[in-house]
Amino acid sequence: MEHIRQATEQDIPYMYEISLRTALSGLDGTDYYHDPFCVGHYYAAPYFFFDPALCFIAVDEYNRPSGYIVGTSDTVAFNSWMNSHWLPPLKIHYTNATAYKSKNEEDMIRLINKGPGEGVWEHVGYPAHLHINLLENLQGKGLGKALMLTFMEGVQKRGVAGIHLGVDGRNTRAFGFYEKMGFTKLKEPAWGAVFGLKF
Ligand SMILES: CC(C)(COP(=O)(O)OP(=O)(O)OC[C@H]1O[C@@H](n2cnc3c(N)ncnc32)[C@H](O)[C@@H]1OP(=O)(O)O)[C@@H](O)C(=O)NCCC(=O)NCCS
């Protein structure tokens, strides 16, 4: 039976796989990357190493990890740790990267080399942020909602005021999900939308 649970170290390979297979605005990005790990290096694994208590996994009927929610209750501290600890070895790893399979891969590696900059939303009442991704076979079964409610509970217990997240403009399906979960659109930059929720 499908269900959700706390993430463990052994889930890390699956987190990389899930991030790749949902990398194209929610769709499978496998054919767009020479390096199958570059997406997970930024959007999945670091969250587990920074704060595993806020990482949860959805498993399919065969107990295979097939979805996750990862995030942080303190975006300022997370971004600082990304820039000082997590990204430097990756920047060395990708120093001479030039053979990109797609614009998506080029953008991803550029982001790794640049790192997160000074944000806005964490300073105006939305200190937490998250990423949620489920493989296609697990979507539409209530597991996204279960992951989101569990993450929200974890963040709320820490007394955090709110959560923000960014969505690619091509992923309009996700817009509906976030609105259903109580998020409101804060801004629509050229690349998509920023959603926020205050407790
Ligand atoms: C977006 C995503 C996380 C949603 O999770 P899910 O498991 O498919 O959604 P759920 O089945 O838990 O739906 C929860 C609720 O949201 C509603 N919902 C889901 N998608 C919706 C949509 N596009 N529009 C309106 N409501 C939606 C459901 O009807 C359900 O409502 P209910 O509580 O009244 O039954 C999941 O589909 C996914 O991972 N997609 C691919 C990756 C992705 O796009 N990630 C987001 C990147 S920003």
PDB file of C-alpha atoms and ligand atoms in Angstrom:
ATOM      1  CA  MET A   1       0.000   0.000   0.000  1.00  0.00           C
ATOM      2  CA  GLU A   2       1.332   3.465  -0.902  1.00  0.00           C
ATOM      3  CA  HIS A   3       2.229   5.612   2.094  1.00  0.00           C
ATOM      4  CA  ILE A   4       4.558   8.332   3.311  1.00  0.00           C
ATOM      5  CA  ARG A   5       7.316   8.176   5.919  1.00  0.00           C
ATOM      6  CA  GLN A   6      10.384  10.032   7.207  1.00  0.00           C
ATOM      7  CA  ALA A   7      13.310  10.024   4.742  1.00  0.00           C
ATOM      8  CA  THR A   8      16.438   8.011   5.581  1.00  0.00           C
ATOM      9  CA  GLU A   9      19.995   8.050   4.201  1.00  0.00           C
ATOM     10  CA  GLN A  10      19.156   5.045   2.041  1.00  0.00           C
ATOM     11  CA  ASP A  11      16.559   7.132   0.165  1.00  0.00           C
ATOM     12  CA  ILE A  12      19.174   9.469  -1.293  1.00  0.00           C
ATOM     13  CA  PRO A  13      19.670   7.593  -4.638  1.00  0.00           C
ATOM     14  CA  TYR A  14      15.901   7.527  -5.124  1.00  0.00           C
ATOM     15  CA  MET A  15      15.690  11.256  -4.403  1.00  0.00           C
ATOM     16  CA  TYR A  16      18.199  11.904  -7.194  1.00  0.00           C
ATOM     17  CA  GLU A  17      16.194   9.701  -9.550  1.00  0.00           C
ATOM     18  CA  ILE A  18      12.877  11.361  -8.698  1.00  0.00           C
ATOM     19  CA  SER A  19      14.317  14.852  -9.146  1.00  0.00           C
ATOM     20  CA  LEU A  20      15.577  13.910 -12.632  1.00  0.00           C
ATOM     21  CA  ARG A  21      12.331  12.229 -13.633  1.00  0.00           C
ATOM     22  CA  THR A  22      10.311  15.325 -12.695  1.00  0.00           C
ATOM     23  CA  ALA A  23      12.886  17.903 -13.835  1.00  0.00           C
ATOM     24  CA  LEU A  24      11.046  19.220 -16.894  1.00  0.00           C
ATOM     25  CA  SER A  25       8.455  21.347 -15.115  1.00  0.00           C
ATOM     26  CA  GLY A  26       7.120  18.202 -13.467  1.00  0.00           C
ATOM     27  CA  LEU A  27       7.759  15.873 -16.438  1.00  0.00           C
ATOM     28  CA  ASP A  28      10.574  13.367 -17.078  1.00  0.00           C
ATOM     29  CA  GLY A  29      13.896  15.098 -17.777  1.00  0.00           C
ATOM     30  CA  THR A  30      15.975  11.925 -18.265  1.00  0.00           C
ATOM     31  CA  ASP A  31      16.781  12.652 -21.930  1.00  0.00           C
ATOM     32  CA  TYR A  32      17.819  16.258 -21.257  1.00  0.00           C
ATOM     33  CA  TYR A  33      20.869  15.695 -19.042  1.00  0.00           C
ATOM     34  CA  HIS A  34      24.272  14.064 -19.682  1.00  0.00           C
ATOM     35  CA  ASP A  35      24.773  14.168 -15.909  1.00  0.00           C
ATOM     36  CA  PRO A  36      21.743  12.498 -14.296  1.00  0.00           C
ATOM     37  CA  PHE A  37      22.706  13.844 -10.869  1.00  0.00           C
ATOM     38  CA  CYS A  38      22.983  17.585 -11.455  1.00  0.00           C
ATOM     39  CA  VAL A  39      19.317  18.327 -10.647  1.00  0.00           C
ATOM     40  CA  GLY A  40      19.327  16.345  -7.413  1.00  0.00           C
ATOM     41  CA  HIS A  41      22.635  17.932  -6.407  1.00  0.00           C
ATOM     42  CA  TYR A  42      20.793  21.233  -6.056  1.00  0.00           C
ATOM     43  CA  TYR A  43      17.109  20.523  -5.501  1.00  0.00           C
ATOM     44  CA  ALA A  44      17.006  17.308  -3.437  1.00  0.00           C
ATOM     45  CA  ALA A  45      20.077  15.875  -1.657  1.00  0.00           C
ATOM     46  CA  PRO A  46      21.358  19.019   0.112  1.00  0.00           C
ATOM     47  CA  TYR A  47      18.105  19.369   2.036  1.00  0.00           C
ATOM     48  CA  PHE A  48      18.548  15.917   3.523  1.00  0.00           C
ATOM     49  CA  PHE A  49      22.122  16.657   4.595  1.00  0.00           C
ATOM     50  CA  PHE A  50      21.106  20.026   6.062  1.00  0.00           C
ATOM     51  CA  ASP A  51      17.928  19.059   7.891  1.00  0.00           C
ATOM     52  CA  PRO A  52      16.739  15.425   7.463  1.00  0.00           C
ATOM     53  CA  ALA A  53      13.877  15.949   9.929  1.00  0.00           C
ATOM     54  CA  LEU A  54      12.043  17.955   7.244  1.00  0.00           C
ATOM     55  CA  CYS A  55      12.459  15.373   4.462  1.00  0.00           C
ATOM     56  CA  PHE A  56       9.691  12.846   3.792  1.00  0.00           C
ATOM     57  CA  ILE A  57       9.287  10.054   1.254  1.00  0.00           C
ATOM     58  CA  ALA A  58       6.278   8.566  -0.530  1.00  0.00           C
ATOM     59  CA  VAL A  59       6.615   4.887  -1.425  1.00  0.00           C
ATOM     60  CA  ASP A  60       4.651   2.943  -4.028  1.00  0.00           C
ATOM     61  CA  GLU A  61       2.766  -0.315  -3.516  1.00  0.00           C
ATOM     62  CA  TYR A  62       6.090  -2.245  -3.798  1.00  0.00           C
ATOM     63  CA  ASN A  63       7.678  -0.058  -1.110  1.00  0.00           C
ATOM     64  CA  ARG A  64       9.860   1.721  -3.699  1.00  0.00           C
ATOM     65  CA  PRO A  65      10.581   5.369  -2.859  1.00  0.00           C
ATOM     66  CA  SER A  66       8.789   7.308  -5.631  1.00  0.00           C
ATOM     67  CA  GLY A  67       8.182  10.794  -4.274  1.00  0.00           C
ATOM     68  CA  TYR A  68       9.513  13.263  -1.747  1.00  0.00           C
ATOM     69  CA  ILE A  69       9.105  16.568  -0.053  1.00  0.00           C
ATOM     70  CA  VAL A  70      12.295  18.299   1.093  1.00  0.00           C
ATOM     71  CA  GLY A  71      12.761  21.735   2.539  1.00  0.00           C
ATOM     72  CA  THR A  72      14.057  23.963   5.239  1.00  0.00           C
ATOM     73  CA  SER A  73      12.464  26.007   8.000  1.00  0.00           C
ATOM     74  CA  ASP A  74      15.290  28.571   7.708  1.00  0.00           C
ATOM     75  CA  THR A  75      16.055  29.604   4.135  1.00  0.00           C
ATOM     76  CA  VAL A  76      18.703  32.145   5.206  1.00  0.00           C
ATOM     77  CA  ALA A  77      20.719  29.503   7.094  1.00  0.00           C
ATOM     78  CA  PHE A  78      20.195  26.908   4.349  1.00  0.00           C
ATOM     79  CA  ASN A  79      21.390  29.251   1.579  1.00  0.00           C
ATOM     80  CA  SER A  80      24.427  30.226   3.606  1.00  0.00           C
ATOM     81  CA  TRP A  81      25.279  26.531   4.170  1.00  0.00           C
ATOM     82  CA  MET A  82      24.759  25.812   0.461  1.00  0.00           C
ATOM     83  CA  ASN A  83      27.249  28.508  -0.481  1.00  0.00           C
ATOM     84  CA  SER A  84      29.831  27.719   2.183  1.00  0.00           C
ATOM     85  CA  HIS A  85      29.612  23.923   2.421  1.00  0.00           C
ATOM     86  CA  TRP A  86      27.559  22.043  -0.161  1.00  0.00           C
ATOM     87  CA  LEU A  87      28.278  23.816  -3.442  1.00  0.00           C
ATOM     88  CA  PRO A  88      32.080  24.397  -3.394  1.00  0.00           C
ATOM     89  CA  PRO A  89      33.002  20.747  -4.234  1.00  0.00           C
ATOM     90  CA  LEU A  90      30.320  20.717  -6.933  1.00  0.00           C
ATOM     91  CA  LYS A  91      31.706  23.915  -8.442  1.00  0.00           C
ATOM     92  CA  ILE A  92      35.085  22.175  -8.775  1.00  0.00           C
ATOM     93  CA  HIS A  93      33.346  19.119 -10.245  1.00  0.00           C
ATOM     94  CA  TYR A  94      31.562  21.238 -12.871  1.00  0.00           C
ATOM     95  CA  THR A  95      34.401  23.710 -13.537  1.00  0.00           C
ATOM     96  CA  ASN A  96      35.020  22.572 -17.098  1.00  0.00           C
ATOM     97  CA  ALA A  97      31.487  21.496 -17.935  1.00  0.00           C
ATOM     98  CA  THR A  98      30.678  22.587 -21.490  1.00  0.00           C
ATOM     99  CA  ALA A  99      29.050  19.564 -23.134  1.00  0.00           C
ATOM    100  CA  TYR A 100      25.462  20.230 -22.164  1.00  0.00           C
ATOM    101  CA  LYS A 101      22.746  18.001 -23.528  1.00  0.00           C
ATOM    102  CA  SER A 102      20.148  20.764 -23.351  1.00  0.00           C
ATOM    103  CA  LYS A 103      19.528  24.337 -22.257  1.00  0.00           C
ATOM    104  CA  ASN A 104      17.989  22.823 -19.098  1.00  0.00           C
ATOM    105  CA  GLU A 105      21.291  21.176 -18.202  1.00  0.00           C
ATOM    106  CA  GLU A 106      23.261  24.335 -18.997  1.00  0.00           C
ATOM    107  CA  ASP A 107      20.941  26.388 -16.759  1.00  0.00           C
ATOM    108  CA  MET A 108      21.169  23.790 -13.970  1.00  0.00           C
ATOM    109  CA  ILE A 109      24.965  23.779 -13.931  1.00  0.00           C
ATOM    110  CA  ARG A 110      25.053  27.564 -14.136  1.00  0.00           C
ATOM    111  CA  LEU A 111      22.818  27.665 -11.050  1.00  0.00           C
ATOM    112  CA  ILE A 112      25.123  25.275  -9.189  1.00  0.00           C
ATOM    113  CA  ASN A 113      28.101  27.484 -10.070  1.00  0.00           C
ATOM    114  CA  LYS A 114      26.267  30.636  -8.986  1.00  0.00           C
ATOM    115  CA  GLY A 115      24.514  29.359  -5.840  1.00  0.00           C
ATOM    116  CA  PRO A 116      21.504  30.896  -4.141  1.00  0.00           C
ATOM    117  CA  GLY A 117      21.606  34.672  -3.875  1.00  0.00           C
ATOM    118  CA  GLU A 118      20.041  36.990  -1.336  1.00  0.00           C
ATOM    119  CA  GLY A 119      16.323  36.148  -1.242  1.00  0.00           C
ATOM    120  CA  VAL A 120      13.253  38.263  -0.606  1.00  0.00           C
ATOM    121  CA  TRP A 121      10.480  36.107   0.796  1.00  0.00           C
ATOM    122  CA  GLU A 122      12.359  34.659   3.767  1.00  0.00           C
ATOM    123  CA  HIS A 123      12.685  38.240   5.052  1.00  0.00           C
ATOM    124  CA  VAL A 124       8.992  39.096   4.857  1.00  0.00           C
ATOM    125  CA  GLY A 125       7.353  36.334   6.857  1.00  0.00           C
ATOM    126  CA  TYR A 126       8.042  33.213   4.769  1.00  0.00           C
ATOM    127  CA  PRO A 127      11.287  31.781   6.264  1.00  0.00           C
ATOM    128  CA  ALA A 128      10.681  28.191   5.086  1.00  0.00           C
ATOM    129  CA  HIS A 129      10.777  26.824   1.538  1.00  0.00           C
ATOM    130  CA  LEU A 130      10.282  23.393  -0.015  1.00  0.00           C
ATOM    131  CA  HIS A 131      10.388  21.164  -3.101  1.00  0.00           C
ATOM    132  CA  ILE A 132       7.858  18.390  -3.705  1.00  0.00           C
ATOM    133  CA  ASN A 133       8.004  15.810  -6.498  1.00  0.00           C
ATOM    134  CA  LEU A 134       6.193  12.553  -7.142  1.00  0.00           C
ATOM    135  CA  LEU A 135       6.763  10.132 -10.010  1.00  0.00           C
ATOM    136  CA  GLU A 136       3.813   9.904 -12.369  1.00  0.00           C
ATOM    137  CA  ASN A 137       2.521   6.577 -11.000  1.00  0.00           C
ATOM    138  CA  LEU A 138       2.125   8.104  -7.546  1.00  0.00           C
ATOM    139  CA  GLN A 139       0.456  11.378  -8.558  1.00  0.00           C
ATOM    140  CA  GLY A 140      -3.221  12.112  -7.960  1.00  0.00           C
ATOM    141  CA  LYS A 141      -3.574   9.683  -5.042  1.00  0.00           C
ATOM    142  CA  GLY A 142      -3.465  12.110  -2.152  1.00  0.00           C
ATOM    143  CA  LEU A 143       0.229  11.512  -1.401  1.00  0.00           C
ATOM    144  CA  GLY A 144       1.269  15.059  -2.378  1.00  0.00           C
ATOM    145  CA  LYS A 145      -1.258  16.393   0.107  1.00  0.00           C
ATOM    146  CA  ALA A 146      -0.059  13.983   2.810  1.00  0.00           C
ATOM    147  CA  LEU A 147       3.578  15.009   2.229  1.00  0.00           C
ATOM    148  CA  MET A 148       2.672  18.693   2.288  1.00  0.00           C
ATOM    149  CA  LEU A 149       0.612  18.461   5.500  1.00  0.00           C
ATOM    150  CA  THR A 150       3.407  16.519   7.211  1.00  0.00           C
ATOM    151  CA  PHE A 151       6.010  19.075   6.148  1.00  0.00           C
ATOM    152  CA  MET A 152       3.777  21.957   7.277  1.00  0.00           C
ATOM    153  CA  GLU A 153       3.302  20.319  10.673  1.00  0.00           C
ATOM    154  CA  GLY A 154       7.084  19.944  11.085  1.00  0.00           C
ATOM    155  CA  VAL A 155       7.693  23.565  10.177  1.00  0.00           C
ATOM    156  CA  GLN A 156       4.846  24.869  12.322  1.00  0.00           C
ATOM    157  CA  LYS A 157       6.177  22.998  15.377  1.00  0.00           C
ATOM    158  CA  ARG A 158       9.321  25.123  15.071  1.00  0.00           C
ATOM    159  CA  GLY A 159       7.253  28.292  15.322  1.00  0.00           C
ATOM    160  CA  VAL A 160       7.986  29.361  11.755  1.00  0.00           C
ATOM    161  CA  ALA A 161       5.614  32.014  10.352  1.00  0.00           C
ATOM    162  CA  GLY A 162       5.299  30.843   6.749  1.00  0.00           C
ATOM    163  CA  ILE A 163       6.538  28.959   3.678  1.00  0.00           C
ATOM    164  CA  HIS A 164       7.371  30.134   0.174  1.00  0.00           C
ATOM    165  CA  LEU A 165       8.143  28.235  -3.024  1.00  0.00           C
ATOM    166  CA  GLY A 166       8.804  28.861  -6.696  1.00  0.00           C
ATOM    167  CA  VAL A 167       7.041  27.156  -9.610  1.00  0.00           C
ATOM    168  CA  ASP A 168       8.125  27.127 -13.236  1.00  0.00           C
ATOM    169  CA  GLY A 169       5.543  28.905 -15.403  1.00  0.00           C
ATOM    170  CA  ARG A 170       5.070  25.807 -17.591  1.00  0.00           C
ATOM    171  CA  ASN A 171       3.963  23.751 -14.584  1.00  0.00           C
ATOM    172  CA  THR A 172       0.427  25.109 -14.312  1.00  0.00           C
ATOM    173  CA  ARG A 173      -0.773  21.782 -12.879  1.00  0.00           C
ATOM    174  CA  ALA A 174       1.293  22.428  -9.782  1.00  0.00           C
ATOM    175  CA  PHE A 175      -0.283  25.900  -9.451  1.00  0.00           C
ATOM    176  CA  GLY A 176      -3.674  24.233  -8.845  1.00  0.00           C
ATOM    177  CA  PHE A 177      -2.207  21.880  -6.248  1.00  0.00           C
ATOM    178  CA  TYR A 178      -0.535  24.664  -4.253  1.00  0.00           C
ATOM    179  CA  GLU A 179      -3.691  26.794  -4.314  1.00  0.00           C
ATOM    180  CA  LYS A 180      -5.668  23.793  -3.117  1.00  0.00           C
ATOM    181  CA  MET A 181      -3.163  23.410  -0.256  1.00  0.00           C
ATOM    182  CA  GLY A 182      -3.793  27.009   0.864  1.00  0.00           C
ATOM    183  CA  PHE A 183      -0.933  28.838  -0.864  1.00  0.00           C
ATOM    184  CA  THR A 184      -1.532  32.167  -2.598  1.00  0.00           C
ATOM    185  CA  LYS A 185       0.396  33.621  -5.508  1.00  0.00           C
ATOM    186  CA  LEU A 186       2.785  36.309  -4.208  1.00  0.00           C
ATOM    187  CA  LYS A 187       4.452  37.274  -7.452  1.00  0.00           C
ATOM    188  CA  GLU A 188       4.666  36.288 -11.117  1.00  0.00           C
ATOM    189  CA  PRO A 189       8.241  36.777 -12.316  1.00  0.00           C
ATOM    190  CA  ALA A 190       9.061  36.027 -15.981  1.00  0.00           C
ATOM    191  CA  TRP A 191      10.091  32.434 -15.119  1.00  0.00           C
ATOM    192  CA  GLY A 192       6.897  31.420 -13.278  1.00  0.00           C
ATOM    193  CA  ALA A 193       5.291  32.125  -9.936  1.00  0.00           C
ATOM    194  CA  VAL A 194       6.168  32.453  -6.264  1.00  0.00           C
ATOM    195  CA  PHE A 195       3.590  31.040  -3.864  1.00  0.00           C
ATOM    196  CA  GLY A 196       3.381  31.664  -0.133  1.00  0.00           C
ATOM    197  CA  LEU A 197       1.459  30.461   2.899  1.00  0.00           C
ATOM    198  CA  LYS A 198       1.376  32.032   6.352  1.00  0.00           C
ATOM    199  CA  PHE A 199       0.243  29.976   9.346  1.00  0.00           C
TER     200      PHE A 199
HETATM  201  C1  LIG B   1       2.150  18.589  -7.974  1.00  0.00           C
HETATM  202  C2  LIG B   1       2.129  17.328  -7.114  1.00  0.00           C
HETATM  203  C3  LIG B   1       3.132  17.462  -5.970  1.00  0.00           C
HETATM  204  C4  LIG B   1       0.721  17.140  -6.506  1.00  0.00           C
HETATM  205  O1  LIG B   1       0.710  15.960  -5.730  1.00  0.00           O
HETATM  206  P1  LIG B   1      -0.435  14.860  -5.962  1.00  0.00           P
HETATM  207  O2  LIG B   1      -0.144  13.701  -5.101  1.00  0.00           O
HETATM  208  O3  LIG B   1      -0.516  14.595  -7.421  1.00  0.00           O
HETATM  209  O4  LIG B   1      -1.721  15.638  -5.466  1.00  0.00           O
HETATM  210  P2  LIG B   1      -2.842  15.033  -4.478  1.00  0.00           P
HETATM  211  O5  LIG B   1      -3.424  13.818  -5.104  1.00  0.00           O
HETATM  212  O6  LIG B   1      -2.277  14.868  -3.112  1.00  0.00           O
HETATM  213  O7  LIG B   1      -3.916  16.203  -4.460  1.00  0.00           O
HETATM  214  C5  LIG B   1      -4.195  16.950  -3.267  1.00  0.00           C
HETATM  215  C6  LIG B   1      -5.368  17.843  -3.534  1.00  0.00           C
HETATM  216  O8  LIG B   1      -5.002  18.813  -4.523  1.00  0.00           O
HETATM  217  C7  LIG B   1      -5.911  18.737  -5.606  1.00  0.00           C
HETATM  218  N1  LIG B   1      -5.149  18.986  -6.819  1.00  0.00           N
HETATM  219  C8  LIG B   1      -4.084  18.306  -7.280  1.00  0.00           C
HETATM  220  N2  LIG B   1      -3.673  18.849  -8.445  1.00  0.00           N
HETATM  221  C9  LIG B   1      -4.528  19.879  -8.700  1.00  0.00           C
HETATM  222  C10 LIG B   1      -4.647  20.812  -9.762  1.00  0.00           C
HETATM  223  N3  LIG B   1      -3.822  20.801 -10.800  1.00  0.00           N
HETATM  224  N4  LIG B   1      -5.628  21.728  -9.719  1.00  0.00           N
HETATM  225  C11 LIG B   1      -6.491  21.771  -8.663  1.00  0.00           C
HETATM  226  N5  LIG B   1      -6.430  20.893  -7.622  1.00  0.00           N
HETATM  227  C12 LIG B   1      -5.451  19.972  -7.668  1.00  0.00           C
HETATM  228  C13 LIG B   1      -6.470  17.332  -5.584  1.00  0.00           C
HETATM  229  O9  LIG B   1      -7.733  17.268  -6.231  1.00  0.00           O
HETATM  230  C14 LIG B   1      -6.578  17.085  -4.105  1.00  0.00           C
HETATM  231  O10 LIG B   1      -7.736  17.721  -3.609  1.00  0.00           O
HETATM  232  P3  LIG B   1      -8.599  17.053  -2.393  1.00  0.00           P
HETATM  233  O11 LIG B   1      -7.760  17.208  -1.165  1.00  0.00           O
HETATM  234  O12 LIG B   1      -9.850  17.876  -2.346  1.00  0.00           O
HETATM  235  O13 LIG B   1      -8.844  15.648  -2.775  1.00  0.00           O
HETATM  236  C15 LIG B   1       2.456  16.054  -7.935  1.00  0.00           C
HETATM  237  O14 LIG B   1       1.465  15.872  -8.928  1.00  0.00           O
HETATM  238  C16 LIG B   1       3.823  16.093  -8.595  1.00  0.00           C
HETATM  239  O15 LIG B   1       4.802  15.778  -7.957  1.00  0.00           O
HETATM  240  N6  LIG B   1       3.888  16.429  -9.896  1.00  0.00           N
HETATM  241  C17 LIG B   1       5.145  16.370 -10.649  1.00  0.00           C
HETATM  242  C18 LIG B   1       6.266  17.176 -10.052  1.00  0.00           C
HETATM  243  C19 LIG B   1       5.880  18.608  -9.822  1.00  0.00           C
HETATM  244  O16 LIG B   1       5.275  19.254 -10.665  1.00  0.00           O
HETATM  245  N7  LIG B   1       6.272  19.113  -8.651  1.00  0.00           N
HETATM  246  C20 LIG B   1       6.051  20.494  -8.296  1.00  0.00           C
HETATM  247  C21 LIG B   1       7.191  21.312  -8.750  1.00  0.00           C
HETATM  248  S1  LIG B   1       6.998  23.011  -8.298  1.00  0.00           S
END
